[in-house]
Structure formats: structure tokens, C-alpha cells
């Protein structure tokens, strides 16, 4: 049966397509990419940076209309035995970005969590300028897992990287 998955794992401001989580692509089955375009003239319906869901809902109801364009893209699938879920996700992400006429970004859902942590610690927002998607692709050994050897080219656990970054932020803020 069909299953609808949002691989970005969050709403974005429609200015780019962020990194996809790989869970939707790990089963290596064909996918039907769908581009949802809800760019608005007055209010961004994505709730990005909104003070509350209630205020956003009220503002959306006060607009004369809200527009959503749904574009069904060609079915895509794993193309060879060497095509990884990451390659598959990148290709689908690229096709959606092309359909929306926006760039792709190395930012991902964890960047949102990291930004919230910076705000909670009352640090200047420019304290962190990191794209967690790029960090998780790098060959980095996080202090909390230094004892565990990694296979060459292994992806870093994003949550583990985020927790290490949070600890460092708390140390900078003096709250450790």
C-alpha cells in the first residue's frame, strides 16, 4: 500500500530543500516524489520562526486564501547495486528542488534543534554556523565515542554529534 513520508522531517521556509533523512530510501523500493509548494505572498505557512502554532493558525485564517501547489514527479528507484540510500535520497531531493526551482541545502532537521539550543542558552545566534548535514558526512570522531572505531566512510550518528555540540555550547555559556 502507498505510504506518504516527509523525508525532511520538518517544515522549511520554502527557500531550499534541506537534507533528507535516509529511512524512506533504505528499503530500496521505488518512490513517487511529490513537490509541495506553499509559498505565500504575506505569510509563510511553514511555521518557521513563528512564535506559536495558534498565532500562525490565526494569521493563516486571516489571509484571503492559502495556496498549495502539488507536483507529482516521475517515479524514481535504485538504479544499480552500488546506488546507496544516500545517493537515492540525494537524487530525489535534487528532482524536488528542480521542480520547485529552489536550491538544495546541506542543512537538516538537527540544525533547527541546534538553533533552539543556542536560543535557550541566550547565546548570540552567530555562535553556531554549522550545517549538521555536512558535519555528519565528515570524518569526525566525537569525544563521547572515541573508543568505538569507525569503518572508513561510515556516517557519523547525527544525534551523537548534536549532543556533543550541545555540551560544547553549554560550556561556552557557562551552564555545564
PDB file of C-alpha atoms in Angstrom:
ATOM      1  CA  UNK A   1       0.000   0.000   0.000  1.00  0.00           C
ATOM      2  CA  UNK A   2       1.163   3.592  -0.633  1.00  0.00           C
ATOM      3  CA  UNK A   3       2.805   5.382   2.273  1.00  0.00           C
ATOM      4  CA  UNK A   4       3.351   9.145   2.488  1.00  0.00           C
ATOM      5  CA  UNK A   5       6.664  10.166   4.087  1.00  0.00           C
ATOM      6  CA  UNK A   6       8.139  13.631   4.536  1.00  0.00           C
ATOM      7  CA  UNK A   7      11.890  12.912   4.458  1.00  0.00           C
ATOM      8  CA  UNK A   8      12.950  16.422   5.544  1.00  0.00           C
ATOM      9  CA  UNK A   9      11.384  15.656   8.976  1.00  0.00           C
ATOM     10  CA  UNK A  10      10.406  19.309   9.435  1.00  0.00           C
ATOM     11  CA  UNK A  11       8.815  22.295   7.713  1.00  0.00           C
ATOM     12  CA  UNK A  12      11.157  24.731   5.995  1.00  0.00           C
ATOM     13  CA  UNK A  13      10.751  28.262   4.685  1.00  0.00           C
ATOM     14  CA  UNK A  14      10.435  27.039   1.055  1.00  0.00           C
ATOM     15  CA  UNK A  15      13.649  28.782   0.026  1.00  0.00           C
ATOM     16  CA  UNK A  16      15.583  25.492  -0.345  1.00  0.00           C
ATOM     17  CA  UNK A  17      15.216  21.733   0.052  1.00  0.00           C
ATOM     18  CA  UNK A  18      17.185  20.554   3.087  1.00  0.00           C
ATOM     19  CA  UNK A  19      18.855  17.158   3.650  1.00  0.00           C
ATOM     20  CA  UNK A  20      16.546  14.151   3.679  1.00  0.00           C
ATOM     21  CA  UNK A  21      16.531  11.517   6.380  1.00  0.00           C
ATOM     22  CA  UNK A  22      17.504   8.198   4.807  1.00  0.00           C
ATOM     23  CA  UNK A  23      14.788   5.987   6.336  1.00  0.00           C
ATOM     24  CA  UNK A  24      12.450   6.463   3.378  1.00  0.00           C
ATOM     25  CA  UNK A  25      15.164   5.309   0.989  1.00  0.00           C
ATOM     26  CA  UNK A  26      16.737   2.458   2.978  1.00  0.00           C
ATOM     27  CA  UNK A  27      14.192  -0.178   1.830  1.00  0.00           C
ATOM     28  CA  UNK A  28      15.446   0.452  -1.749  1.00  0.00           C
ATOM     29  CA  UNK A  29      11.922   0.467  -3.209  1.00  0.00           C
ATOM     30  CA  UNK A  30      10.667   2.868  -5.909  1.00  0.00           C
ATOM     31  CA  UNK A  31       9.381   6.224  -4.654  1.00  0.00           C
ATOM     32  CA  UNK A  32       6.949   8.753  -6.125  1.00  0.00           C
ATOM     33  CA  UNK A  33       8.454  12.182  -5.333  1.00  0.00           C
ATOM     34  CA  UNK A  34       5.878  14.889  -4.711  1.00  0.00           C
ATOM     35  CA  UNK A  35       6.805  18.570  -4.544  1.00  0.00           C
ATOM     36  CA  UNK A  36       4.620  20.657  -2.230  1.00  0.00           C
ATOM     37  CA  UNK A  37       4.883  24.369  -2.946  1.00  0.00           C
ATOM     38  CA  UNK A  38       3.115  26.565  -0.402  1.00  0.00           C
ATOM     39  CA  UNK A  39       4.974  29.821  -0.953  1.00  0.00           C
ATOM     40  CA  UNK A  40       2.790  32.696   0.145  1.00  0.00           C
ATOM     41  CA  UNK A  41       2.854  36.390  -0.541  1.00  0.00           C
ATOM     42  CA  UNK A  42       2.184  37.535   3.029  1.00  0.00           C
ATOM     43  CA  UNK A  43       2.580  34.669   5.471  1.00  0.00           C
ATOM     44  CA  UNK A  44       4.780  31.607   5.261  1.00  0.00           C
ATOM     45  CA  UNK A  45       2.569  28.668   6.220  1.00  0.00           C
ATOM     46  CA  UNK A  46       5.564  26.548   7.253  1.00  0.00           C
ATOM     47  CA  UNK A  47       5.632  27.957  10.820  1.00  0.00           C
ATOM     48  CA  UNK A  48       9.367  28.569  10.543  1.00  0.00           C
ATOM     49  CA  UNK A  49      10.254  31.134  13.196  1.00  0.00           C
ATOM     50  CA  UNK A  50       6.622  31.517  14.271  1.00  0.00           C
ATOM     51  CA  UNK A  51       6.041  32.371  17.929  1.00  0.00           C
ATOM     52  CA  UNK A  52       3.278  29.782  18.265  1.00  0.00           C
ATOM     53  CA  UNK A  53       1.131  27.365  16.289  1.00  0.00           C
ATOM     54  CA  UNK A  54      -2.016  29.165  17.481  1.00  0.00           C
ATOM     55  CA  UNK A  55      -0.810  32.565  16.220  1.00  0.00           C
ATOM     56  CA  UNK A  56       0.228  31.031  12.894  1.00  0.00           C
ATOM     57  CA  UNK A  57      -3.174  29.337  12.518  1.00  0.00           C
ATOM     58  CA  UNK A  58      -4.942  32.631  13.290  1.00  0.00           C
ATOM     59  CA  UNK A  59      -2.826  34.521  10.762  1.00  0.00           C
ATOM     60  CA  UNK A  60      -3.444  31.821   8.123  1.00  0.00           C
ATOM     61  CA  UNK A  61      -7.199  32.084   8.691  1.00  0.00           C
ATOM     62  CA  UNK A  62      -6.996  35.868   8.252  1.00  0.00           C
ATOM     63  CA  UNK A  63      -5.470  35.565   4.772  1.00  0.00           C
ATOM     64  CA  UNK A  64      -7.913  35.796   1.869  1.00  0.00           C
ATOM     65  CA  UNK A  65      -6.666  32.433   0.614  1.00  0.00           C
ATOM     66  CA  UNK A  66      -3.817  29.977   1.097  1.00  0.00           C
ATOM     67  CA  UNK A  67      -2.279  28.317  -1.942  1.00  0.00           C
ATOM     68  CA  UNK A  68      -0.699  24.870  -2.235  1.00  0.00           C
ATOM     69  CA  UNK A  69       0.653  23.507  -5.494  1.00  0.00           C
ATOM     70  CA  UNK A  70       1.182  19.733  -5.601  1.00  0.00           C
ATOM     71  CA  UNK A  71       3.502  18.429  -8.337  1.00  0.00           C
ATOM     72  CA  UNK A  72       3.827  14.678  -8.911  1.00  0.00           C
ATOM     73  CA  UNK A  73       7.278  13.851 -10.273  1.00  0.00           C
ATOM     74  CA  UNK A  74       8.332  10.709 -12.158  1.00  0.00           C
ATOM     75  CA  UNK A  75       8.791   7.577 -10.056  1.00  0.00           C
ATOM     76  CA  UNK A  76      12.437   7.088  -9.098  1.00  0.00           C
ATOM     77  CA  UNK A  77      14.204   3.960  -7.922  1.00  0.00           C
ATOM     78  CA  UNK A  78      17.577   2.479  -7.062  1.00  0.00           C
ATOM     79  CA  UNK A  79      19.498   2.352 -10.334  1.00  0.00           C
ATOM     80  CA  UNK A  80      22.240  -0.159  -9.565  1.00  0.00           C
ATOM     81  CA  UNK A  81      23.631  -2.389  -6.839  1.00  0.00           C
ATOM     82  CA  UNK A  82      26.133   0.346  -5.957  1.00  0.00           C
ATOM     83  CA  UNK A  83      23.411   3.027  -5.635  1.00  0.00           C
ATOM     84  CA  UNK A  84      23.167   3.667  -1.876  1.00  0.00           C
ATOM     85  CA  UNK A  85      20.138   5.016   0.012  1.00  0.00           C
ATOM     86  CA  UNK A  86      22.123   8.254   0.403  1.00  0.00           C
ATOM     87  CA  UNK A  87      22.627   8.512  -3.391  1.00  0.00           C
ATOM     88  CA  UNK A  88      18.952   7.697  -3.919  1.00  0.00           C
ATOM     89  CA  UNK A  89      17.853  10.374  -1.420  1.00  0.00           C
ATOM     90  CA  UNK A  90      20.149  12.978  -2.968  1.00  0.00           C
ATOM     91  CA  UNK A  91      18.787  12.281  -6.439  1.00  0.00           C
ATOM     92  CA  UNK A  92      15.146  12.539  -5.288  1.00  0.00           C
ATOM     93  CA  UNK A  93      15.931  15.693  -3.295  1.00  0.00           C
ATOM     94  CA  UNK A  94      17.523  17.207  -6.393  1.00  0.00           C
ATOM     95  CA  UNK A  95      14.486  16.437  -8.539  1.00  0.00           C
ATOM     96  CA  UNK A  96      12.138  18.013  -5.988  1.00  0.00           C
ATOM     97  CA  UNK A  97      14.354  21.112  -5.717  1.00  0.00           C
ATOM     98  CA  UNK A  98      14.399  21.405  -9.507  1.00  0.00           C
ATOM     99  CA  UNK A  99      10.579  21.135  -9.657  1.00  0.00           C
ATOM    100  CA  UNK A 100      10.281  23.872  -7.012  1.00  0.00           C
ATOM    101  CA  UNK A 101      13.000  25.974  -8.685  1.00  0.00           C
ATOM    102  CA  UNK A 102      14.948  26.293  -5.425  1.00  0.00           C
ATOM    103  CA  UNK A 103      18.462  25.150  -4.443  1.00  0.00           C
ATOM    104  CA  UNK A 104      19.307  22.242  -2.166  1.00  0.00           C
ATOM    105  CA  UNK A 105      20.943  22.919   1.206  1.00  0.00           C
ATOM    106  CA  UNK A 106      23.172  20.841   3.455  1.00  0.00           C
ATOM    107  CA  UNK A 107      21.113  21.964   6.432  1.00  0.00           C
ATOM    108  CA  UNK A 108      18.931  19.362   8.115  1.00  0.00           C
ATOM    109  CA  UNK A 109      16.433  18.952  10.940  1.00  0.00           C
ATOM    110  CA  UNK A 110      19.187  18.901  13.576  1.00  0.00           C
ATOM    111  CA  UNK A 111      20.120  22.471  12.641  1.00  0.00           C
ATOM    112  CA  UNK A 112      16.699  23.515  13.955  1.00  0.00           C
ATOM    113  CA  UNK A 113      17.372  21.736  17.257  1.00  0.00           C
ATOM    114  CA  UNK A 114      20.829  23.302  17.473  1.00  0.00           C
ATOM    115  CA  UNK A 115      19.421  26.787  16.869  1.00  0.00           C
ATOM    116  CA  UNK A 116      16.842  26.244  19.627  1.00  0.00           C
ATOM    117  CA  UNK A 117      19.646  25.204  21.993  1.00  0.00           C
ATOM    118  CA  UNK A 118      21.559  28.416  21.191  1.00  0.00           C
ATOM    119  CA  UNK A 119      18.420  30.480  21.858  1.00  0.00           C
ATOM    120  CA  UNK A 120      17.691  28.630  25.122  1.00  0.00           C
ATOM    121  CA  UNK A 121      21.234  29.356  26.339  1.00  0.00           C
ATOM    122  CA  UNK A 122      20.802  33.017  25.324  1.00  0.00           C
ATOM    123  CA  UNK A 123      23.938  32.883  23.203  1.00  0.00           C
ATOM    124  CA  UNK A 124      24.367  35.106  20.126  1.00  0.00           C
ATOM    125  CA  UNK A 125      22.837  33.312  17.144  1.00  0.00           C
ATOM    126  CA  UNK A 126      26.129  33.597  15.246  1.00  0.00           C
ATOM    127  CA  UNK A 127      27.774  31.422  17.937  1.00  0.00           C
ATOM    128  CA  UNK A 128      26.935  28.474  15.722  1.00  0.00           C
ATOM    129  CA  UNK A 129      27.121  28.476  11.965  1.00  0.00           C
ATOM    130  CA  UNK A 130      27.007  24.777  11.220  1.00  0.00           C
ATOM    131  CA  UNK A 131      25.225  22.643   8.687  1.00  0.00           C
ATOM    132  CA  UNK A 132      24.728  19.396  10.602  1.00  0.00           C
ATOM    133  CA  UNK A 133      24.257  17.566   7.293  1.00  0.00           C
ATOM    134  CA  UNK A 134      27.807  18.493   6.348  1.00  0.00           C
ATOM    135  CA  UNK A 135      29.121  17.591   9.801  1.00  0.00           C
ATOM    136  CA  UNK A 136      27.549  14.134   9.750  1.00  0.00           C
ATOM    137  CA  UNK A 137      29.190  13.441   6.386  1.00  0.00           C
ATOM    138  CA  UNK A 138      32.627  14.428   7.653  1.00  0.00           C
ATOM    139  CA  UNK A 139      35.116  12.016   9.099  1.00  0.00           C
ATOM    140  CA  UNK A 140      34.991  13.190  12.699  1.00  0.00           C
ATOM    141  CA  UNK A 141      35.373  11.321  15.944  1.00  0.00           C
ATOM    142  CA  UNK A 142      33.057  12.676  18.600  1.00  0.00           C
ATOM    143  CA  UNK A 143      34.607  12.677  22.065  1.00  0.00           C
ATOM    144  CA  UNK A 144      31.823  10.559  23.546  1.00  0.00           C
ATOM    145  CA  UNK A 145      32.522   7.754  21.082  1.00  0.00           C
ATOM    146  CA  UNK A 146      36.288   7.991  20.663  1.00  0.00           C
ATOM    147  CA  UNK A 147      36.714   4.456  21.973  1.00  0.00           C
ATOM    148  CA  UNK A 148      34.492   2.994  19.249  1.00  0.00           C
ATOM    149  CA  UNK A 149      36.439   2.564  15.999  1.00  0.00           C
ATOM    150  CA  UNK A 150      34.611   3.571  12.815  1.00  0.00           C
ATOM    151  CA  UNK A 151      34.679   1.936   9.420  1.00  0.00           C
ATOM    152  CA  UNK A 152      36.195   4.139   6.676  1.00  0.00           C
ATOM    153  CA  UNK A 153      33.425   6.259   5.146  1.00  0.00           C
ATOM    154  CA  UNK A 154      30.936   5.458   7.937  1.00  0.00           C
ATOM    155  CA  UNK A 155      28.389   8.178   8.600  1.00  0.00           C
ATOM    156  CA  UNK A 156      28.526   9.891  11.969  1.00  0.00           C
ATOM    157  CA  UNK A 157      25.448   9.493  14.164  1.00  0.00           C
ATOM    158  CA  UNK A 158      23.702  12.870  13.874  1.00  0.00           C
ATOM    159  CA  UNK A 159      22.177  12.733  17.348  1.00  0.00           C
ATOM    160  CA  UNK A 160      25.561  11.919  18.856  1.00  0.00           C
ATOM    161  CA  UNK A 161      27.104  14.897  17.039  1.00  0.00           C
ATOM    162  CA  UNK A 162      24.266  17.153  18.180  1.00  0.00           C
ATOM    163  CA  UNK A 163      24.700  16.097  21.816  1.00  0.00           C
ATOM    164  CA  UNK A 164      28.453  16.783  21.659  1.00  0.00           C
ATOM    165  CA  UNK A 165      27.723  20.201  20.136  1.00  0.00           C
ATOM    166  CA  UNK A 166      25.162  20.929  22.868  1.00  0.00           C
ATOM    167  CA  UNK A 167      27.736  20.081  25.538  1.00  0.00           C
ATOM    168  CA  UNK A 168      30.207  22.464  23.903  1.00  0.00           C
ATOM    169  CA  UNK A 169      27.578  25.232  23.711  1.00  0.00           C
ATOM    170  CA  UNK A 170      26.726  24.796  27.387  1.00  0.00           C
ATOM    171  CA  UNK A 171      30.422  25.051  28.216  1.00  0.00           C
ATOM    172  CA  UNK A 172      30.638  28.329  26.236  1.00  0.00           C
ATOM    173  CA  UNK A 173      27.555  29.650  28.048  1.00  0.00           C
ATOM    174  CA  UNK A 174      28.951  28.533  31.415  1.00  0.00           C
ATOM    175  CA  UNK A 175      25.988  26.287  32.199  1.00  0.00           C
ATOM    176  CA  UNK A 176      27.861  22.964  32.388  1.00  0.00           C
TER     177      UNK A 176
END
